PDB file of C-alpha atoms in Angstrom:
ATOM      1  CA  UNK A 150      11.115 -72.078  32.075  1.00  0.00           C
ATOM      2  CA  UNK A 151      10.017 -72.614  35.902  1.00  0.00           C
ATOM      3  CA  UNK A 152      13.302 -73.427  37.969  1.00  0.00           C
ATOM      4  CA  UNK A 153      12.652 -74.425  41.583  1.00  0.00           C
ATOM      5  CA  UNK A 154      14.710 -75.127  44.223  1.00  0.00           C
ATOM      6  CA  UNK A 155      13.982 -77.009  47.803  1.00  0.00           C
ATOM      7  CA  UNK A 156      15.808 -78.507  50.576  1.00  0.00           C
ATOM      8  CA  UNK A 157      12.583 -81.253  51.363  1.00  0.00           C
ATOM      9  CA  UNK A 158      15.039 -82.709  54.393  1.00  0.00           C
ATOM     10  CA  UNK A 159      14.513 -86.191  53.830  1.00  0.00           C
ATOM     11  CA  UNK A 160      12.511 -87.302  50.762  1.00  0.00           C
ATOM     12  CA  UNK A 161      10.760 -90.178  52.569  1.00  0.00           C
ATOM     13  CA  UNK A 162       9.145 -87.695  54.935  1.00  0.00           C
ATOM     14  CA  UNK A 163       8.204 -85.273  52.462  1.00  0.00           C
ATOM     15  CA  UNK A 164       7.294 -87.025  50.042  1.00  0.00           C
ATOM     16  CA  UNK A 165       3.206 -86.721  50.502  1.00  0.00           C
ATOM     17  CA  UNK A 166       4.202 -82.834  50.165  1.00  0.00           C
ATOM     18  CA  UNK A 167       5.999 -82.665  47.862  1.00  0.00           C
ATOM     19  CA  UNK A 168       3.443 -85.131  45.514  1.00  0.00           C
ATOM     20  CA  UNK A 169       1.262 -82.502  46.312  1.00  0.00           C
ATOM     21  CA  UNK A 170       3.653 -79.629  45.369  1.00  0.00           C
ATOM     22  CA  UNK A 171       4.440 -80.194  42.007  1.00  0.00           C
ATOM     23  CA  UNK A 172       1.345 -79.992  40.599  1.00  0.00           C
ATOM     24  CA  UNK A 173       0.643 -77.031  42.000  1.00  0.00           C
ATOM     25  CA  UNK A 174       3.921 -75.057  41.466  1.00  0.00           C
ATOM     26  CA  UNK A 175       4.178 -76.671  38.182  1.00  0.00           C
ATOM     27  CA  UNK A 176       8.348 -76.667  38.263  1.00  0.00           C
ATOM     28  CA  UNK A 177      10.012 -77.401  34.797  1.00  0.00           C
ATOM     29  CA  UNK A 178      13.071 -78.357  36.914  1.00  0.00           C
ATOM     30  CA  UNK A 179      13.288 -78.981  40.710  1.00  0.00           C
ATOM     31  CA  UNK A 180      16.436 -79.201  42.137  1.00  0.00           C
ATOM     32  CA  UNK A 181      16.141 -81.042  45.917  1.00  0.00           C
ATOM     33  CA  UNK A 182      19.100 -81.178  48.546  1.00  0.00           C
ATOM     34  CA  UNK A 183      19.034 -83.626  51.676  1.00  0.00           C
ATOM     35  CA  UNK A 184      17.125 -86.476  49.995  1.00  0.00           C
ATOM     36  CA  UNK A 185      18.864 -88.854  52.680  1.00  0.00           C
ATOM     37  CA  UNK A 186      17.970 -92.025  50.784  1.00  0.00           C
ATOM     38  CA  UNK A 187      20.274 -94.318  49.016  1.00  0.00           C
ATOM     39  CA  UNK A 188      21.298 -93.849  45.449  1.00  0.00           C
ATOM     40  CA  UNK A 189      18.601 -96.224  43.943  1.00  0.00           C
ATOM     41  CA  UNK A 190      15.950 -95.019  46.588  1.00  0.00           C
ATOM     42  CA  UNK A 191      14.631 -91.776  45.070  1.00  0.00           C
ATOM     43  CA  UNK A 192      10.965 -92.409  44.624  1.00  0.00           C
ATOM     44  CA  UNK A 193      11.646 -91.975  40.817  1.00  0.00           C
ATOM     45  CA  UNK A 194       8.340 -94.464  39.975  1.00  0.00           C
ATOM     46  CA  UNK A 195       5.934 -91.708  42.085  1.00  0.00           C
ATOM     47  CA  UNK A 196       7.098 -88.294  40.711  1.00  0.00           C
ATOM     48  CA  UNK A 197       7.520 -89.737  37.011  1.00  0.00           C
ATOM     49  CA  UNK A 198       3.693 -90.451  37.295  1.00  0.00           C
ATOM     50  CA  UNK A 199       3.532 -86.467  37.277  1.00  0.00           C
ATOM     51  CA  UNK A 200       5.909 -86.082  34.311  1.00  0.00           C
ATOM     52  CA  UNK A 201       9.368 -85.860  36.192  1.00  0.00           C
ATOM     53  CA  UNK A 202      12.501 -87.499  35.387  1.00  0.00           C
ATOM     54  CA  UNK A 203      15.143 -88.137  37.787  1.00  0.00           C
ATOM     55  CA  UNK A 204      18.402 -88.103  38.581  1.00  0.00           C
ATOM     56  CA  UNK A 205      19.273 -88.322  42.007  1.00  0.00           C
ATOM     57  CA  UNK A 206      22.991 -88.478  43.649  1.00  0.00           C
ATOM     58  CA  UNK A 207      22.539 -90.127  47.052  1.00  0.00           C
ATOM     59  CA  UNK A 208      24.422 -92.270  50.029  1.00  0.00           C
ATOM     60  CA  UNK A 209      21.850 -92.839  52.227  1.00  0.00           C
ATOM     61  CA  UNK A 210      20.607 -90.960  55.800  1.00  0.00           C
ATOM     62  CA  UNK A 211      23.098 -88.221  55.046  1.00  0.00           C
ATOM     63  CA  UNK A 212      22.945 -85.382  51.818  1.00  0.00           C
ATOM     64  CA  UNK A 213      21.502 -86.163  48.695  1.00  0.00           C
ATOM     65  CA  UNK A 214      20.634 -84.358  45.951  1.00  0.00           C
ATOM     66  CA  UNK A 215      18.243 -84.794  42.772  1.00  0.00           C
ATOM     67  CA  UNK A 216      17.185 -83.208  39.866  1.00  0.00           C
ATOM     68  CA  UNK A 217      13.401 -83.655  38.635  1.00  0.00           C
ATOM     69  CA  UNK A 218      13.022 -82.655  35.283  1.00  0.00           C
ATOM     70  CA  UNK A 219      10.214 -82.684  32.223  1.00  0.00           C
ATOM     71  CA  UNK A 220      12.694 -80.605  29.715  1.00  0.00           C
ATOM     72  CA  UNK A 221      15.079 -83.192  30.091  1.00  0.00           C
ATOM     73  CA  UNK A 222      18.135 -84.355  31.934  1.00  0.00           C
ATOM     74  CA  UNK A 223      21.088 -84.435  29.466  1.00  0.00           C
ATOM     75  CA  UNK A 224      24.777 -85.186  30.383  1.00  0.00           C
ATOM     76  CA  UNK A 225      24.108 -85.948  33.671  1.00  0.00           C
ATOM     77  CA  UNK A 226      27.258 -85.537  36.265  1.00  0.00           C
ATOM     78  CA  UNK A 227      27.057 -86.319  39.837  1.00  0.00           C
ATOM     79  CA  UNK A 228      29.570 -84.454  41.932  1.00  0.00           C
ATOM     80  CA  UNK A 229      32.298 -82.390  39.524  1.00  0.00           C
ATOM     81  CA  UNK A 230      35.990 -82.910  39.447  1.00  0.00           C
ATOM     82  CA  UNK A 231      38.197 -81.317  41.969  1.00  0.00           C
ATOM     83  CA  UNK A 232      35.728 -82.270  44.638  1.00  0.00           C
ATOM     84  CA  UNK A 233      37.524 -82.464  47.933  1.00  0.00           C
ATOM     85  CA  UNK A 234      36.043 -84.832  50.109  1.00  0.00           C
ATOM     86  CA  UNK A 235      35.398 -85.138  53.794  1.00  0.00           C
ATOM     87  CA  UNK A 236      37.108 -87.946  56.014  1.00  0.00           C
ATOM     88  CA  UNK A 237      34.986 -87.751  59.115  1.00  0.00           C
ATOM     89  CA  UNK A 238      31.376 -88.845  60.047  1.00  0.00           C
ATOM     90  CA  UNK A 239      28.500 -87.127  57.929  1.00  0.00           C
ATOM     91  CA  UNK A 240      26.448 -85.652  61.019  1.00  0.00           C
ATOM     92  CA  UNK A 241      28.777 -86.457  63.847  1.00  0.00           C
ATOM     93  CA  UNK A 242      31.720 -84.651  65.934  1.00  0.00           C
ATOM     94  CA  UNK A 243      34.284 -84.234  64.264  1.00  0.00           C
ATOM     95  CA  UNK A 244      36.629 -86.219  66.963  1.00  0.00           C
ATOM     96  CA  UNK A 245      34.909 -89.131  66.330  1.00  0.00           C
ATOM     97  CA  UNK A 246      34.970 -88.131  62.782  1.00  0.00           C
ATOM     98  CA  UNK A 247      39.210 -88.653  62.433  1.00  0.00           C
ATOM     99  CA  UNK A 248      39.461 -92.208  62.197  1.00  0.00           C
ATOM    100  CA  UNK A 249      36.030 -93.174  60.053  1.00  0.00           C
ATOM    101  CA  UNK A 250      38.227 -93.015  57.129  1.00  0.00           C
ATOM    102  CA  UNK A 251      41.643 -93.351  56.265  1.00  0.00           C
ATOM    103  CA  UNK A 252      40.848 -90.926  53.097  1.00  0.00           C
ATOM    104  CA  UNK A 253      38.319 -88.426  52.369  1.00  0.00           C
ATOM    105  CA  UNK A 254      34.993 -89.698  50.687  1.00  0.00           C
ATOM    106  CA  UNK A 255      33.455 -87.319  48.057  1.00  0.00           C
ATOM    107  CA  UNK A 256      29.733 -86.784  49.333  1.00  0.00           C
ATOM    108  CA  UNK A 257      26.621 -86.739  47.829  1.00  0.00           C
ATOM    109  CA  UNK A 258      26.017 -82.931  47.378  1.00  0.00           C
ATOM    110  CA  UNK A 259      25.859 -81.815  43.796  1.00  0.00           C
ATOM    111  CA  UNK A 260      24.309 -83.156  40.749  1.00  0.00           C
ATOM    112  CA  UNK A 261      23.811 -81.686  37.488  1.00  0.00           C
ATOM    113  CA  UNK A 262      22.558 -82.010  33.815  1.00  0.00           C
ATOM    114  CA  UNK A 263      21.532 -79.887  30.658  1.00  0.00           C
ATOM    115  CA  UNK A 264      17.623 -79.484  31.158  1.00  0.00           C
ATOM    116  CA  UNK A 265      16.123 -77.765  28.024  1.00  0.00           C
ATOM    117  CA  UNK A 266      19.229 -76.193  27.087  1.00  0.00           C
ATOM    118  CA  UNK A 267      20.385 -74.919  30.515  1.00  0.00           C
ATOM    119  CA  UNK A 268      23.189 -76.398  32.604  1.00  0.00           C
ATOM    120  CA  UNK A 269      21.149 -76.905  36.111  1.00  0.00           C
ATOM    121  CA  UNK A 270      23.266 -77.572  39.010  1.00  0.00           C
ATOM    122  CA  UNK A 271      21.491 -78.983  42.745  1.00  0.00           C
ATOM    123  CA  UNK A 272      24.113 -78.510  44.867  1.00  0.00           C
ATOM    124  CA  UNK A 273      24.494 -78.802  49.041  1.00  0.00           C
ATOM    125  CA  UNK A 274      27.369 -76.916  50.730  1.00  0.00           C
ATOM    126  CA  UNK A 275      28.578 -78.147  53.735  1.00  0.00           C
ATOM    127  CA  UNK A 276      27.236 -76.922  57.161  1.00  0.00           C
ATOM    128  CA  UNK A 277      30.622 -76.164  58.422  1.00  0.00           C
ATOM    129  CA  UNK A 278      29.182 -76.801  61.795  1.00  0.00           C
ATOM    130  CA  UNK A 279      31.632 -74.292  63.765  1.00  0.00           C
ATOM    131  CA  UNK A 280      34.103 -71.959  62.690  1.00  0.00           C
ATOM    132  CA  UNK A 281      36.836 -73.688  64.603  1.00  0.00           C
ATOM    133  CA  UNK A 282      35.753 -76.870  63.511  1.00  0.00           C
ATOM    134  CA  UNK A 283      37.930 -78.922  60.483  1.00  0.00           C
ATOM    135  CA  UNK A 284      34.088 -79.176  58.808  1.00  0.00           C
ATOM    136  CA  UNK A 285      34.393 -75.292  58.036  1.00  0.00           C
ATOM    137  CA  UNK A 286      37.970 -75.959  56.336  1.00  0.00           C
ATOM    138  CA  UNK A 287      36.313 -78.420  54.286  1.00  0.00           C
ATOM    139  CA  UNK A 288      32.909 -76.113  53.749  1.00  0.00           C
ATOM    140  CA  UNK A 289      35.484 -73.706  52.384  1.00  0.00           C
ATOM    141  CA  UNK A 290      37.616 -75.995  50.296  1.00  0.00           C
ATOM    142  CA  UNK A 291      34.535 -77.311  48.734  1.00  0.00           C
ATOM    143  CA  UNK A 292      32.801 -74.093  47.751  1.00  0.00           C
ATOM    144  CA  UNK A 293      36.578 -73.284  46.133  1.00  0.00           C
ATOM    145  CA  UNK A 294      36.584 -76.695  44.317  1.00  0.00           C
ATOM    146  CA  UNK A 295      32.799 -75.893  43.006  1.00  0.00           C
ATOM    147  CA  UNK A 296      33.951 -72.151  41.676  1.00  0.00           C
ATOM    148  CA  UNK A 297      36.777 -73.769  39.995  1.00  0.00           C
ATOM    149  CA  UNK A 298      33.707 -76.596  38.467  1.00  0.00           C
ATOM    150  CA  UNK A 299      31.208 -73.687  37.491  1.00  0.00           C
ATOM    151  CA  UNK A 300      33.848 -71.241  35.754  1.00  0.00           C
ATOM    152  CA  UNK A 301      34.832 -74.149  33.644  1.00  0.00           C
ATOM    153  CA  UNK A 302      30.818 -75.079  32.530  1.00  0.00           C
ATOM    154  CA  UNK A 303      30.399 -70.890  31.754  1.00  0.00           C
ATOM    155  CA  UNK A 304      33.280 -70.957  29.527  1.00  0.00           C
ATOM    156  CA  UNK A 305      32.328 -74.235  27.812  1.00  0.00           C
ATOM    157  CA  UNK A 306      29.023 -74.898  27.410  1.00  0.00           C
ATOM    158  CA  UNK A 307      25.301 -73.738  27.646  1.00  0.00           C
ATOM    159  CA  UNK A 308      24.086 -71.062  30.251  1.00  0.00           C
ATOM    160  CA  UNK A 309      24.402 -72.315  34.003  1.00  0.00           C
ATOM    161  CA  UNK A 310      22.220 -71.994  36.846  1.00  0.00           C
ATOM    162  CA  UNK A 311      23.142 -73.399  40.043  1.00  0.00           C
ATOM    163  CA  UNK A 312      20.776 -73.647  43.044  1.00  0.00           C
ATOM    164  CA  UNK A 313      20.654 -75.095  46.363  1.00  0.00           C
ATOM    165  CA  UNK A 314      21.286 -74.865  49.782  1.00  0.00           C
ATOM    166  CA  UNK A 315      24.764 -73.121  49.949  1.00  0.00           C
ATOM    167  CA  UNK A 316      24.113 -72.912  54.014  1.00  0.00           C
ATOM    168  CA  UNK A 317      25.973 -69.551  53.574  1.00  0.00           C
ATOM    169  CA  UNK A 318      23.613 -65.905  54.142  1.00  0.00           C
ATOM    170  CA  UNK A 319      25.076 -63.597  51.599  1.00  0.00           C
ATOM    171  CA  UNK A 320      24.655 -60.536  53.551  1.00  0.00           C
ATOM    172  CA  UNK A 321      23.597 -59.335  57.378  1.00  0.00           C
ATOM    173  CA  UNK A 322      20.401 -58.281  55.504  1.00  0.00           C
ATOM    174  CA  UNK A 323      19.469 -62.473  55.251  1.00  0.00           C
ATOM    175  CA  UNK A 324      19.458 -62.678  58.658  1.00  0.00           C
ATOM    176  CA  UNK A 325      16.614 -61.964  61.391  1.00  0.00           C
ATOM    177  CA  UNK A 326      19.130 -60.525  63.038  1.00  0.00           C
ATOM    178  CA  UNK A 327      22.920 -60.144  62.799  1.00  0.00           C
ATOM    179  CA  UNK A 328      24.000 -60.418  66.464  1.00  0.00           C
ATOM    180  CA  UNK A 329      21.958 -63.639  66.889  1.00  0.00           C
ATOM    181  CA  UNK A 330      24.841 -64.858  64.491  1.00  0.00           C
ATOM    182  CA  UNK A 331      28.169 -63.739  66.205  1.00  0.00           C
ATOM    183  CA  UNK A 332      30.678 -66.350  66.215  1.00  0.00           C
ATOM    184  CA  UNK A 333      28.473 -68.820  64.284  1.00  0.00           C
ATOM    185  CA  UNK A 334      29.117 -70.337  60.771  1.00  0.00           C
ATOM    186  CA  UNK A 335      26.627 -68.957  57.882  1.00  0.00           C
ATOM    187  CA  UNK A 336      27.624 -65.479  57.767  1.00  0.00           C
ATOM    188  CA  UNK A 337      31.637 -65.021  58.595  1.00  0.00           C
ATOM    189  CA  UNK A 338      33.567 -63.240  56.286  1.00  0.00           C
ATOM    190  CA  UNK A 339      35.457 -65.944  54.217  1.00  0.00           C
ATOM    191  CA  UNK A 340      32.141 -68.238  53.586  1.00  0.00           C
ATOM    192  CA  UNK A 341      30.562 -64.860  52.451  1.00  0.00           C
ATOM    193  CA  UNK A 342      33.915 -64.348  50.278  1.00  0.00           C
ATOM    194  CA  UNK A 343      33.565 -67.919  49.123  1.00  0.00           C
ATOM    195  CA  UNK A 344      29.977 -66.888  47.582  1.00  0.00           C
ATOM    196  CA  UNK A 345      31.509 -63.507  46.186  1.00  0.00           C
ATOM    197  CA  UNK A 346      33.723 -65.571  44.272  1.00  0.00           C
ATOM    198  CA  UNK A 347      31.073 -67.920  42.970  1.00  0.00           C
ATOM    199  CA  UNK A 348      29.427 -64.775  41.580  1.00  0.00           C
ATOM    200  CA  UNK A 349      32.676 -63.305  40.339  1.00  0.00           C
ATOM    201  CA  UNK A 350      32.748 -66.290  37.626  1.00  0.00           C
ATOM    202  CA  UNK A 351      30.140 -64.270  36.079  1.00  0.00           C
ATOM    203  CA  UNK A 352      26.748 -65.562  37.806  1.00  0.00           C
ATOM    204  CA  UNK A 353      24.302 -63.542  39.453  1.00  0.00           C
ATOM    205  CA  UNK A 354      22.446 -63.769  42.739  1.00  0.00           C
ATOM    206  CA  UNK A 355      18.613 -64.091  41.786  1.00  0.00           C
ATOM    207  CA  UNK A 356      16.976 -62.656  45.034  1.00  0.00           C
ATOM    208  CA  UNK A 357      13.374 -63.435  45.483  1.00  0.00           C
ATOM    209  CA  UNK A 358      10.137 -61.964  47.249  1.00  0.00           C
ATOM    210  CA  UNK A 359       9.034 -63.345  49.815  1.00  0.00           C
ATOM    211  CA  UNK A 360       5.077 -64.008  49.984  1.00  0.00           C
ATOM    212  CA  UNK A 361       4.153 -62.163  52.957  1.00  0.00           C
ATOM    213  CA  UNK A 362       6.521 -60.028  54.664  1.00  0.00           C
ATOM    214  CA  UNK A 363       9.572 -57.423  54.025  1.00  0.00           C
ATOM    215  CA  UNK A 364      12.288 -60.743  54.374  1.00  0.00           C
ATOM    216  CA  UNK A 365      13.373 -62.788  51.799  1.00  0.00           C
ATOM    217  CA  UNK A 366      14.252 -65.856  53.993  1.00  0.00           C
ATOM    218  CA  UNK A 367      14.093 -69.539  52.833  1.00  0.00           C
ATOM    219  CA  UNK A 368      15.297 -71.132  56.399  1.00  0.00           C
ATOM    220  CA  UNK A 369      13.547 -71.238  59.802  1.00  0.00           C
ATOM    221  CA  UNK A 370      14.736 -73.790  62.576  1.00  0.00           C
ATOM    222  CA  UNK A 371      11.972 -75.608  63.872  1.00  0.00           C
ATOM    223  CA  UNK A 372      12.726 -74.858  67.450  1.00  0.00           C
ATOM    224  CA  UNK A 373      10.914 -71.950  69.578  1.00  0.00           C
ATOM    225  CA  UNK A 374       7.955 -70.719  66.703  1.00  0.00           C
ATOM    226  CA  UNK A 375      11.046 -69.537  64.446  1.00  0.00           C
ATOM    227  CA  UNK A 376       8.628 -69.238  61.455  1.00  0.00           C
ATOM    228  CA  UNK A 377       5.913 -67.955  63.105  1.00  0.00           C
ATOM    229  CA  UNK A 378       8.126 -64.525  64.012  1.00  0.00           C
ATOM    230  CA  UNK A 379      10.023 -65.192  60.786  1.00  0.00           C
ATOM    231  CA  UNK A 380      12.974 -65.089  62.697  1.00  0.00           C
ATOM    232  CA  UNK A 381      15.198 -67.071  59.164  1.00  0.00           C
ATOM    233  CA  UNK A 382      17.773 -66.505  57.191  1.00  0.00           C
ATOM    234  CA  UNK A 383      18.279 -66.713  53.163  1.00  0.00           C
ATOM    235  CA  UNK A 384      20.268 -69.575  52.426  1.00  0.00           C
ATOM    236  CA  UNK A 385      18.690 -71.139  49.694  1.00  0.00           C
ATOM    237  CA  UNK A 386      19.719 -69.549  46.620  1.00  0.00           C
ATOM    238  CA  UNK A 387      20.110 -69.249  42.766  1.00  0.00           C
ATOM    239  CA  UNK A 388      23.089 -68.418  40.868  1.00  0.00           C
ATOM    240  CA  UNK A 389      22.087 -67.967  36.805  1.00  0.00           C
ATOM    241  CA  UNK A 390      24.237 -66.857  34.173  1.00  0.00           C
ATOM    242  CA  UNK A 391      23.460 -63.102  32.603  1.00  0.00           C
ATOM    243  CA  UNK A 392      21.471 -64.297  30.015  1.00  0.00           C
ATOM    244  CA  UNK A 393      19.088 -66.211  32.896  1.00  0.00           C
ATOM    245  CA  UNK A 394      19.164 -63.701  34.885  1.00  0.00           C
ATOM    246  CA  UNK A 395      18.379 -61.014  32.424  1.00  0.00           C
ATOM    247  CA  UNK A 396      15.301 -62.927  31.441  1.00  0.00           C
ATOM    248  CA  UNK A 397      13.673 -63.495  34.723  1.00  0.00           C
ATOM    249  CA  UNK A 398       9.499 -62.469  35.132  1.00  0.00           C
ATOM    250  CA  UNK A 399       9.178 -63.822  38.484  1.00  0.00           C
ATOM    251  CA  UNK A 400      10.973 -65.137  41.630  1.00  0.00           C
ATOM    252  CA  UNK A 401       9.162 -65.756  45.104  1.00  0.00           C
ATOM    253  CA  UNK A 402       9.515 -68.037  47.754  1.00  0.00           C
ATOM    254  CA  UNK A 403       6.562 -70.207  48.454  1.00  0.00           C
ATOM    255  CA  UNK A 404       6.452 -69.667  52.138  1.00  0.00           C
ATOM    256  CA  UNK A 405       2.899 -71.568  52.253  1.00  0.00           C
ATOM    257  CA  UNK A 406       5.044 -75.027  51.665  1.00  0.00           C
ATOM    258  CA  UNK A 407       6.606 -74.086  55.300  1.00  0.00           C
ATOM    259  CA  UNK A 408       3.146 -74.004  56.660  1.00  0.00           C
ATOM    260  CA  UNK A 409       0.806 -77.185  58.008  1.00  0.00           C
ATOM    261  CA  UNK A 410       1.930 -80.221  59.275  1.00  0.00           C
ATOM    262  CA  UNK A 411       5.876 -82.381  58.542  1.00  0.00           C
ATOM    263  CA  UNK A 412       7.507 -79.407  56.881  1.00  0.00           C
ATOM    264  CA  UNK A 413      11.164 -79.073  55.845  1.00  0.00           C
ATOM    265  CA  UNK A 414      12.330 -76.292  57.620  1.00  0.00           C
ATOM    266  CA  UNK A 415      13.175 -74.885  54.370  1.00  0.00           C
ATOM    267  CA  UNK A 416      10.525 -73.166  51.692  1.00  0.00           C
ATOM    268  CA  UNK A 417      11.179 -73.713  47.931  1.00  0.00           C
ATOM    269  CA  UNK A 418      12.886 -71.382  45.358  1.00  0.00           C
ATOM    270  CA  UNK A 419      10.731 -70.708  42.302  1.00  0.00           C
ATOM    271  CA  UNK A 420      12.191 -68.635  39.530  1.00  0.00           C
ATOM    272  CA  UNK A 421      10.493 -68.228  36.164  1.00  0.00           C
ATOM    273  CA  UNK A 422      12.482 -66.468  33.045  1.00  0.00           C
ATOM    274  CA  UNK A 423      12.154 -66.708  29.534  1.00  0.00           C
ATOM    275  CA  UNK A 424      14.728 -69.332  27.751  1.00  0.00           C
TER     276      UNK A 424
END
């Protein structure tokens, strides 16, 4: 099986690319974060002309995620029980965020089904923004909420893979550099804790090779030629059960789908392994 993962950040805009992707990567399963389109607004009609299925978890201009599938998209669940919710304003402050709602909305950030015989979770963490900010309380509550989620699919039910943008960098080694980062959300302590205990439910972190180059990032901000001195970080990953894991042939990052003109500022996640 080829699993893929990719933030396309925004599905309307990427859309020619990623049309153009598929065929060419050849994904069994893609799993997409920040569609930003409503729920009924995937453009299911154009990537089932290339053998894709859909399901797709969406609210809009904000999140989103979809799963795009040609093994099949079985007991589909969009979000997962215990999710905590966020009360403010998607992308805004969050002072202005305190009186958008009088309870906490569960986003649009994780979807997941049984595609030929694998539990596949898409899943986007929250940004956190700042580590004084309530959005990091909620980043962390969430990620707590999803451990609790994924230990109960590995106990119950077929093996698990779960891939995304967890807008966490495991380790100062998926960073261009760790002082650039001091004080800044993505690579404190307790997110990086949060991701040890996502792994401590028994999955393990799939790293792959980058195509050109010694670093294995996924990210690069479009400001100031980022990618161009592949100044990024690693924050799109995949989480597979043993038996996944155990079986994988190949994992890269296609670092040419950053390239030419109306990227995402993310690259896609290709893993293959035997089933």
């Amino acid at each position: 099986m080829r699993l893929a993962t990719w933030n396309v950040n925004s599905v309307k805009a990427r859309l020619p690319r990623l049309l153009e992707w598929l065929p060419q990567a050849r994904p069994d399963v893609l799993c997409v974060q920040e569609t930003k389109v409503a729920a009924d607004a995937f453009p299911a009609a154009e990537v089932g002309e290339l053998g894709y299925t859909v399901a797709h978890h969406g609210e809009g201009r904000w999140n989103g995620v979809a799963l795009l599938s040609r093994v099949g998209l079985d007991d589909v669940r969009r979000g997962f029980d215990g999710d905590p919710g966020w009360a403010g304003e998607p992308g805004g402050s969050d002072e202005a965020a305190e009186a958008l709602f009088d309870e906490p909305r569960r986003e649009a950030r994780a979807v997941s089904a049984v595609c030929g015989g694998v539990r596949v979770w898409s899943v986007y963490v929250p940004n956190g923004r700042t580590p004084e900010s309530a959005h990091y309380g909620y980043k962390l509550t969430w990620l707590e909420a999803l451990r609790v989620a994924l230990a109960a699919d590995l106990a119950a039910g077929p093996p698990v893979a779960v891939c995304g943008d967890f807008n966490v960098a495991p380790a100062d080694s998926d960073v261009f550099d760790p002082a650039a980062f001091v004080g800044a959300t993505h690579v404190t302590k307790p997110e990086r804790d949060a991701l040890a205990a996502l792994r401590d439910t028994g999955l393990a972190d799939i790293v792959p090779k980058p195509m050109k180059g010694p670093n294995p990032f996924t990210y690069w901000d479009y400001r100031a030629g980022m990618f161009h001195q592949d100044k990024g970080m690693r924050i799109d990953l995949v989480y597979a059960s043993p038996s996944i894991a155990d079986a994988v042939t190949s994992a890269y990052i296609d670092r040419e789908a950053r390239k030419g003109k109306g990227p995402s500022d993310h690259a896609p996640v290709v893993i293959d392994f035997n089933v």
